[in-house]
Tab-separated table of C-alpha atoms in Angstrom:
chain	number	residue	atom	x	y	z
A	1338	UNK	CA	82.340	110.615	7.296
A	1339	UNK	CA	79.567	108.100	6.795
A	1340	UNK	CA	79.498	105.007	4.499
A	1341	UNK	CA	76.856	104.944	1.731
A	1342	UNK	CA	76.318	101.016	1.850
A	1343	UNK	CA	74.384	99.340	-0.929
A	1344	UNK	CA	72.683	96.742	0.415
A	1345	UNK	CA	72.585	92.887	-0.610
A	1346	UNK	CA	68.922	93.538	-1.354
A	1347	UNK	CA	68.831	89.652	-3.420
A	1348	UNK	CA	70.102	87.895	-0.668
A	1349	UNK	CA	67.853	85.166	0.783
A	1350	UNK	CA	65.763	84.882	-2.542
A	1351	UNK	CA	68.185	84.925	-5.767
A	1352	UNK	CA	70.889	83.552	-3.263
A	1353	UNK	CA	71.270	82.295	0.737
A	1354	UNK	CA	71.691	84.891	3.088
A	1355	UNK	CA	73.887	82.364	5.111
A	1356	UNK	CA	77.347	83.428	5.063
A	1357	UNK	CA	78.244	79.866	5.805
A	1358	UNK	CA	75.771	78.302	3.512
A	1359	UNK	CA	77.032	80.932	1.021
A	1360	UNK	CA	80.528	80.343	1.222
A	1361	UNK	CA	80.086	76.590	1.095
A	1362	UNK	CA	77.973	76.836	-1.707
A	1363	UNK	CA	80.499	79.153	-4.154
A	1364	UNK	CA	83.018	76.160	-2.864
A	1365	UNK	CA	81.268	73.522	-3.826
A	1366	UNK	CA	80.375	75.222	-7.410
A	1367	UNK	CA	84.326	75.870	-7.764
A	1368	UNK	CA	85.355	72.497	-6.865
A	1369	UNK	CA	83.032	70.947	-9.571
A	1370	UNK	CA	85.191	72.661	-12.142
A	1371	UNK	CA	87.063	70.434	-14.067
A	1372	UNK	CA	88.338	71.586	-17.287
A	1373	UNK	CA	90.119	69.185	-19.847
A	1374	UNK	CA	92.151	71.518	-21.862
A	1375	UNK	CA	93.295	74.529	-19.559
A	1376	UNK	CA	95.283	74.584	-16.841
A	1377	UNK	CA	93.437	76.737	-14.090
A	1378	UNK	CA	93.661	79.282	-13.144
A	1379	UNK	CA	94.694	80.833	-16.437
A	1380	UNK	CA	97.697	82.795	-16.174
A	1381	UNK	CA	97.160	86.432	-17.583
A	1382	UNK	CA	93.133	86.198	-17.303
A	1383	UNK	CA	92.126	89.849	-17.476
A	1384	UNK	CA	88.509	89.234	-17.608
A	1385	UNK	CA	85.640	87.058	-17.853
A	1386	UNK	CA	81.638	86.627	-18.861
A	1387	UNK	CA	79.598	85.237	-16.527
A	1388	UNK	CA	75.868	84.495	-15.839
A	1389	UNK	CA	73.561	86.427	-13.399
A	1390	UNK	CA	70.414	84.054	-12.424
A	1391	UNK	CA	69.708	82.869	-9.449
A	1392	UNK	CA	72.489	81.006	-7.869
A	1393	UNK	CA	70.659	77.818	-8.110
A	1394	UNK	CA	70.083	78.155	-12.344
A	1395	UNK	CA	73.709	79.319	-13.003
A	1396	UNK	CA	75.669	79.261	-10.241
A	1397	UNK	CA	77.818	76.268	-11.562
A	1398	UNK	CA	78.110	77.728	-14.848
A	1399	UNK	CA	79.827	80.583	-13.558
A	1400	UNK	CA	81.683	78.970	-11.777
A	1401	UNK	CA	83.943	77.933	-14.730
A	1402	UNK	CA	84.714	81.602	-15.700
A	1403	UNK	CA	85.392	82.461	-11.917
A	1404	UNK	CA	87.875	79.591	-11.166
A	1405	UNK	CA	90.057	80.864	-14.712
A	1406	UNK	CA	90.859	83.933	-12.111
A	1407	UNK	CA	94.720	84.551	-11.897
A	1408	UNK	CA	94.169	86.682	-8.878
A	1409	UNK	CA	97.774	87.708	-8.900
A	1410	UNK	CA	98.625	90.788	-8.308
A	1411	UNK	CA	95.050	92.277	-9.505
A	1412	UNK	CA	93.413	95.440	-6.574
A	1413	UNK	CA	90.722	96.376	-8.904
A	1414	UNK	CA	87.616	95.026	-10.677
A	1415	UNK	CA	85.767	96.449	-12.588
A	1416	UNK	CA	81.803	94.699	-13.189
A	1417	UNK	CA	80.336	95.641	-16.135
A	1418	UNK	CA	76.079	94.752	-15.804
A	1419	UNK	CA	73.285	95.279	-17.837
A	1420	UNK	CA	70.528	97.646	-16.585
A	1421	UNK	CA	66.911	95.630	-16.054
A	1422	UNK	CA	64.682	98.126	-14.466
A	1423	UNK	CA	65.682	101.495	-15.878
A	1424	UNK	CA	66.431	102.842	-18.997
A	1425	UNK	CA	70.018	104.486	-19.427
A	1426	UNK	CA	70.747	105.844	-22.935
A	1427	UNK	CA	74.517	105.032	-22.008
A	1428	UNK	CA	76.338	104.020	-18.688
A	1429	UNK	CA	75.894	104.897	-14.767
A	1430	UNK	CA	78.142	104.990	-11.660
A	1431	UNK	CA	77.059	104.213	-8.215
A	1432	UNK	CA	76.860	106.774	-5.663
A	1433	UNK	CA	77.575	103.980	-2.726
A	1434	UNK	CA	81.089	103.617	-0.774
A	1435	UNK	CA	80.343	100.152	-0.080
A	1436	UNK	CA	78.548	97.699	-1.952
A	1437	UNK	CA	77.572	94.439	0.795
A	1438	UNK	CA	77.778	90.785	0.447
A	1439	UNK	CA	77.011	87.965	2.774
A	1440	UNK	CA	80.400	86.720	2.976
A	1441	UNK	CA	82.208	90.187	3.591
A	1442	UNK	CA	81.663	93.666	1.850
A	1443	UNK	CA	83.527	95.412	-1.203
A	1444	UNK	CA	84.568	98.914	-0.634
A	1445	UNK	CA	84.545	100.948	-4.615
A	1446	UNK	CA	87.452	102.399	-6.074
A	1447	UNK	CA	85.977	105.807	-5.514
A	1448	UNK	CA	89.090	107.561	-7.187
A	1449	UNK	CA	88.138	105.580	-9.895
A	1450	UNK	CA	84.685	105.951	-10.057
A	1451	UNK	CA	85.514	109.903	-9.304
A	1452	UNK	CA	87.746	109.985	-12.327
A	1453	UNK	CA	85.016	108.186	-14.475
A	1454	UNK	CA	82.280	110.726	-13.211
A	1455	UNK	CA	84.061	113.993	-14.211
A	1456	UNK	CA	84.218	112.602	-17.899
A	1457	UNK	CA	80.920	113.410	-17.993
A	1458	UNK	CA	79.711	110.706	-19.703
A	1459	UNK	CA	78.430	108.701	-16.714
A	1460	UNK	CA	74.677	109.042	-15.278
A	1461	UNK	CA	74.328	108.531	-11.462
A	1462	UNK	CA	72.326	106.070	-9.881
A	1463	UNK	CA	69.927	106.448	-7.531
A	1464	UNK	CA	70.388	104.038	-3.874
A	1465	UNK	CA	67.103	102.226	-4.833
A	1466	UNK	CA	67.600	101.717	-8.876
A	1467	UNK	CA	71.687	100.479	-7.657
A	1468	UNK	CA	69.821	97.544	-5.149
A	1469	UNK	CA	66.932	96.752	-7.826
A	1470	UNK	CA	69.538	95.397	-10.316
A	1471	UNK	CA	70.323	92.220	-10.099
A	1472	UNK	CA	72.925	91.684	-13.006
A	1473	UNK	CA	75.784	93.918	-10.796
A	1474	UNK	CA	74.559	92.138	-7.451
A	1475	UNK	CA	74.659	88.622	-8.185
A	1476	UNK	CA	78.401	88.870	-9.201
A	1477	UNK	CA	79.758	90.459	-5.515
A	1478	UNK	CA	80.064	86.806	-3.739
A	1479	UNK	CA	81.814	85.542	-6.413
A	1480	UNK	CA	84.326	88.680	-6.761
A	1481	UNK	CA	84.618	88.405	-2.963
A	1482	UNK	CA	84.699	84.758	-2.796
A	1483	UNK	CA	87.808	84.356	-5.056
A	1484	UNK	CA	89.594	87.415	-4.074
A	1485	UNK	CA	89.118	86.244	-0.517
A	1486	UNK	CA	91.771	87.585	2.023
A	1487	UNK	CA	93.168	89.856	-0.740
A	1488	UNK	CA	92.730	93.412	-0.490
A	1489	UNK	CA	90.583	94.694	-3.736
A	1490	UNK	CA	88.517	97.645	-4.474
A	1491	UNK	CA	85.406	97.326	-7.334
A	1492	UNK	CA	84.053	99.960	-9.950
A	1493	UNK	CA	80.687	98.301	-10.738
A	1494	UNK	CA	79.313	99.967	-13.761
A	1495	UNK	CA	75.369	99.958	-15.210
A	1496	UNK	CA	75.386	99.810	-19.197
A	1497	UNK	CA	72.286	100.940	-20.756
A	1498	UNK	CA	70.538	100.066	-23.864
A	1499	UNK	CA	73.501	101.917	-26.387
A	1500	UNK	CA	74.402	101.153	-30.080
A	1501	UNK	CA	77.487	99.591	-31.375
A	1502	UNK	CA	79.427	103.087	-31.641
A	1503	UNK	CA	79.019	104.218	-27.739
A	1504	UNK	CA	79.708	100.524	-26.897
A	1505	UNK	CA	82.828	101.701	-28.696
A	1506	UNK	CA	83.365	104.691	-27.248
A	1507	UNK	CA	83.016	103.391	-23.566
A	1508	UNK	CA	85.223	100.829	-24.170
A	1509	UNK	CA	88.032	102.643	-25.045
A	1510	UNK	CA	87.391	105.203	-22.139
A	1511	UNK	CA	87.689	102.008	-20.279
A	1512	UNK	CA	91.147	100.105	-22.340
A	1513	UNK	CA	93.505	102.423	-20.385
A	1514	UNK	CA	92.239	101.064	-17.073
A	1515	UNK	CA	91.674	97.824	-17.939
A	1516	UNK	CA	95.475	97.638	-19.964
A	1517	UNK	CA	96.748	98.138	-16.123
A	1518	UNK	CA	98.570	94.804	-14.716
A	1519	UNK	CA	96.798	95.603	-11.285
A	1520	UNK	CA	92.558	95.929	-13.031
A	1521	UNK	CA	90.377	93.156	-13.628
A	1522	UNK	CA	87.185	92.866	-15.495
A	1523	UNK	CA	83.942	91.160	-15.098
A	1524	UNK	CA	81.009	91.188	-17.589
A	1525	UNK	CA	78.009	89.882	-16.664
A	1526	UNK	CA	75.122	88.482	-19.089
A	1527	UNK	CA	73.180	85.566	-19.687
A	1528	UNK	CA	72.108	84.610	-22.721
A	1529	UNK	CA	69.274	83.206	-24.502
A	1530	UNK	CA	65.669	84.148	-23.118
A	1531	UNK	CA	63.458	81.610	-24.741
A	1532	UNK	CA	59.687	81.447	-24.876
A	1533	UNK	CA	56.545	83.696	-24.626
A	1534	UNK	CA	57.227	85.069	-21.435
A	1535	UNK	CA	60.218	86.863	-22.643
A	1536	UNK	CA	58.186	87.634	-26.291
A	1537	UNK	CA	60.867	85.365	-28.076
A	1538	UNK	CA	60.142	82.110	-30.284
A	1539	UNK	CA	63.175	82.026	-32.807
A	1540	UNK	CA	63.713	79.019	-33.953
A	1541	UNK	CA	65.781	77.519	-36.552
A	1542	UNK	CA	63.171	74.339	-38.008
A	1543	UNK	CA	66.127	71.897	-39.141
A	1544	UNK	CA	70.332	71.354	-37.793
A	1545	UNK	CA	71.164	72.335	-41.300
A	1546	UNK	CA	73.159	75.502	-41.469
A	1547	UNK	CA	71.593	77.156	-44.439
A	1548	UNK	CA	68.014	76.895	-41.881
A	1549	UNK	CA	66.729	80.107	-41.808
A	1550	UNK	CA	65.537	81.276	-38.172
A	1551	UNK	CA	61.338	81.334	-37.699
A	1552	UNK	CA	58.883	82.519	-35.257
A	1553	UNK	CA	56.878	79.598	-33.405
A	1554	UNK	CA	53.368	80.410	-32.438
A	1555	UNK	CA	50.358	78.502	-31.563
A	1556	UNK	CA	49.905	78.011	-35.380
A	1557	UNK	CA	53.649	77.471	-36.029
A	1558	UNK	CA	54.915	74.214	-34.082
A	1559	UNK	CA	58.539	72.760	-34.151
A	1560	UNK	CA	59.786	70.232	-36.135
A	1561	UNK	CA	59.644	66.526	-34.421
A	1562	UNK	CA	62.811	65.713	-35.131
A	1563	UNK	CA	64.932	68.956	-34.195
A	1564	UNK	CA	63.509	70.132	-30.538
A	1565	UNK	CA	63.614	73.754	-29.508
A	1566	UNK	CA	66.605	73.501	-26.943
A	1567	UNK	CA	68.829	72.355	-29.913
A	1568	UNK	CA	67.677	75.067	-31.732
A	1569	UNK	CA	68.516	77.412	-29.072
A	1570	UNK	CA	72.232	75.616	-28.440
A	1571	UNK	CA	72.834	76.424	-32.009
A	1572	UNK	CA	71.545	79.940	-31.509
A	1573	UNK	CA	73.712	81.312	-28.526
A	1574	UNK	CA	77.168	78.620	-30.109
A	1575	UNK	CA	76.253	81.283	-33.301
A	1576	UNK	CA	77.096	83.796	-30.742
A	1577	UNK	CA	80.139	82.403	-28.573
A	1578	UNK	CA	81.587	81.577	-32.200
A	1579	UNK	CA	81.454	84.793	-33.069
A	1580	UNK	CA	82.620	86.212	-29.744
A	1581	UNK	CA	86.032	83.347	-29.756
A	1582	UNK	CA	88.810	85.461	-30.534
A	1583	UNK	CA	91.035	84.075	-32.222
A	1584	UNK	CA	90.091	83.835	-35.112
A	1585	UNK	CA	88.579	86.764	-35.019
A	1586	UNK	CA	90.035	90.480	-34.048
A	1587	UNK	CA	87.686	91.775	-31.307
A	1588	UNK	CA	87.068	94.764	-33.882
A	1589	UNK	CA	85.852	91.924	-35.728
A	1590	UNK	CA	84.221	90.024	-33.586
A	1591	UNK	CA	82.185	93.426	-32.493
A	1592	UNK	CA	80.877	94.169	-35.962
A	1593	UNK	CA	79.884	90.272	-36.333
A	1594	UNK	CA	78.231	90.089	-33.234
A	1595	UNK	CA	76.223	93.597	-33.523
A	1596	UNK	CA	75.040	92.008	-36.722
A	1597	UNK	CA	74.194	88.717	-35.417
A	1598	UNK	CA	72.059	90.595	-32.994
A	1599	UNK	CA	69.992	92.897	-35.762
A	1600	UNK	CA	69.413	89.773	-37.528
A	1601	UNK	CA	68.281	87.391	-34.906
A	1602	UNK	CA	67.597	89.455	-31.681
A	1603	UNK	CA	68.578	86.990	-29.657
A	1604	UNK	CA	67.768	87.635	-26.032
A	1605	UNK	CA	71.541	88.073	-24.778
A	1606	UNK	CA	70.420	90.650	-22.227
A	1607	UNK	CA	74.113	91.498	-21.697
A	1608	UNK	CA	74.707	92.465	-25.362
A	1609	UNK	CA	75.777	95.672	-24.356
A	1610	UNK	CA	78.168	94.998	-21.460
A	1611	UNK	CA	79.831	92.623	-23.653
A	1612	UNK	CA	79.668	95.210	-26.596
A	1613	UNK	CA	81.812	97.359	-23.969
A	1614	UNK	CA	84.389	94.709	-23.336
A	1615	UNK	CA	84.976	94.032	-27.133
A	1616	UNK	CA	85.188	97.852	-28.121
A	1617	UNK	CA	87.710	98.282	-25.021
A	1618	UNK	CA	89.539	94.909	-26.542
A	1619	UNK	CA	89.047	96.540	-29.781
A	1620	UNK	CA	90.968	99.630	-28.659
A	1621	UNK	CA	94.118	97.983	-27.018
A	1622	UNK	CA	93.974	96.160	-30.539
A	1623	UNK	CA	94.888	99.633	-32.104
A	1624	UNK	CA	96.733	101.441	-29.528
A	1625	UNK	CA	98.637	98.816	-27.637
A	1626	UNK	CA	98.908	96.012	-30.745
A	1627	UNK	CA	97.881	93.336	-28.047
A	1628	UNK	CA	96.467	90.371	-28.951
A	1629	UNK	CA	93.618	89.197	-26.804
A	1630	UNK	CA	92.238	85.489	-26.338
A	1631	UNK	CA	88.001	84.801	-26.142
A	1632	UNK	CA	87.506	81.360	-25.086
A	1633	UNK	CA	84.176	79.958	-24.060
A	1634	UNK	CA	84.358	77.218	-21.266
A	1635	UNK	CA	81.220	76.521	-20.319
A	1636	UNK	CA	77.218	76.143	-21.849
A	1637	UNK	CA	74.232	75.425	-20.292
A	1638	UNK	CA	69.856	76.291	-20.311
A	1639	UNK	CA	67.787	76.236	-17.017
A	1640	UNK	CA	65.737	73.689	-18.513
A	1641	UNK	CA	65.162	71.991	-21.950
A	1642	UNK	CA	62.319	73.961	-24.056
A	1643	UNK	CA	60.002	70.977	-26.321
A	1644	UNK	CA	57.043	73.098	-26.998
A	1645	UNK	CA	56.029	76.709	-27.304
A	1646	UNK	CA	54.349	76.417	-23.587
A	1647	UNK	CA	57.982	75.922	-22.418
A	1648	UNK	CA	60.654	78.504	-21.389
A	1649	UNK	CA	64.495	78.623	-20.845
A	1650	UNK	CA	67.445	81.073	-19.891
A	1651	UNK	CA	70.859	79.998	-21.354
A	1652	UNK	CA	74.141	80.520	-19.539
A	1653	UNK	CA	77.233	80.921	-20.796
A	1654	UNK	CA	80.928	81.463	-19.577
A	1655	UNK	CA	83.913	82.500	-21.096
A	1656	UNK	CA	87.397	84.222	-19.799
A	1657	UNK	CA	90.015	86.454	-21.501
A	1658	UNK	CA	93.406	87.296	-21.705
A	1659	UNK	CA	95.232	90.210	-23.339
């Protein structure tokens, strides 16, 4: 029987084509990790949140979520991605066997995926809407990279534009699978989109909390003393402060961040994915009383917004354990 092979239709533009450039590249981004206050890799990490840009913009920000990888004992990961080109009222499975990668291909979990598929509550993709996303794709060499030599099967996933109760609902279709000692889970998202290329000028005018967010236009500029890239630091910290768990409960956390959303719409463009994670955290809350650990690691913009000419993409990375 023949392999249905997604190809690595990004590689030589988002990322090098190279497998040796490639692989010393992810290398080099891991071995610039240096946290202060963890010990890595973090012993019971079941998942993480990590950027999708190209590797050059945030690369080394991922980095920090992928090098908090206990890769012990794990054969499956799952990579939840948001969907850029189509629209999917809910979540879609990939019809490929294999999905490729410069530095050595990923064969799917097609049990998996079959069991997922009969729920009926999975689209299909088609070959050419699976290799026009980028948010899936730009994850693989890092999945491969630090499961290298290990033997691991992947059940990428496209989440559409849903509400807070299917994030819910997928997520708990997902807890049992991701509760297993042997599953992994990878969401990725960037966050902030800032500036009038991505329609978004939110801006809070002043560092004092009580600010209330505005809308910069020609006619509106920012404040001299408070530029727009601190404004947009507080914006997406608003958001990994609400995602940090503990405090929070991820059921919680959820509701907070859904709000947070409606009242700012931030550009997080994987809300949704991340929506998934929490309801699925949110469910092994209630039916497995576990107690699951948020902690963000690592914050950075592609460049450093001043006026409303300007634009920036914010990266952010985080890894959990339950």
């Amino acid at each position: 029987m023949s392999t249905k092979v997604r190809a690595a239709s990004h590689a030589g533009s988002w990322y090098t084509d190279s497998e040796t450039q490639l692989n010393e590249q992810l290398s080099d981004f891991l071995s610039r990790v240096n946290p202060t206050d963890d010990t890595y890799p973090i012993k019971g990490c079941k998942a993480v949140i990590a950027p999708h840009a190209g590797y050059s913009y945030s690369g080394p920000a991922a980095a920090w979520a992928y090098k908090a990888i206990d890769t012990d004992a794990i054969k499956r990961v799952f990579i939840l991605g948001p969907s850029h080109h189509i629209y999917l009222d809910g979540c879609a499975l990939s019809n490929c066997d294999t999905y490729e990668t410069p530095i050595g291909n990923l064969p799917l979990d097609l049990d998996t995926v079959q069991e997922l598929r009969a729920t009926g509550d999975f689209e299909s993709l088609t070959q050419r809407s699976d290799e026009d996303e980028h948010s899936l794709e730009m994850h693989l060499p890092y999945v491969r990279k630090i499961f290298e030599g290990k033997d691991i099967k992947i059940v990428p996933i496209m989440v559409g534009a849903i509400n807070k109760a299917s994030e819910a609902r997928y997520g708990a279709l997902l807890a049992p699978y991701l509760a297993r000692e042997d599953t992994f889970c990878v969401v990725s998202s960037d966050f902030c989109h800032w500036g009038t290329r991505f329609s978004y000028t939110y801006y809070y005018p002043d560092a004092s909390p009580s600010a209330g967010g505005i809308k910069l236009s020609r006619a509106t500029s920012p404040s001299s003393t408070y530029p727009i890239y601190e404004s947009i630091t507080r914006l997406d910290h608003e958001a990994m402060k609400i995602l940090t768990v503990p405090p929070s409960s991820a059921a919680d956390a959820h509701a907070k961040f859904t709000n947070y959303l409606a009242e700012t719409r931030n550009t997080i463009c994987g809300r949704h994915p991340i929506g998934v994670l929490f309801g699925a955290l949110s469910k092994l809350e209630e039916a497995e009383n576990t107690t699951p650990t948020v902690k963000w690691v690592r914050y950075e913009q592609s460049s450093h917004c001043h006026t409303i000419k300007d634009s920036s993409v914010s990266y952010a990375s985080a890894w959990i354990r339950f």
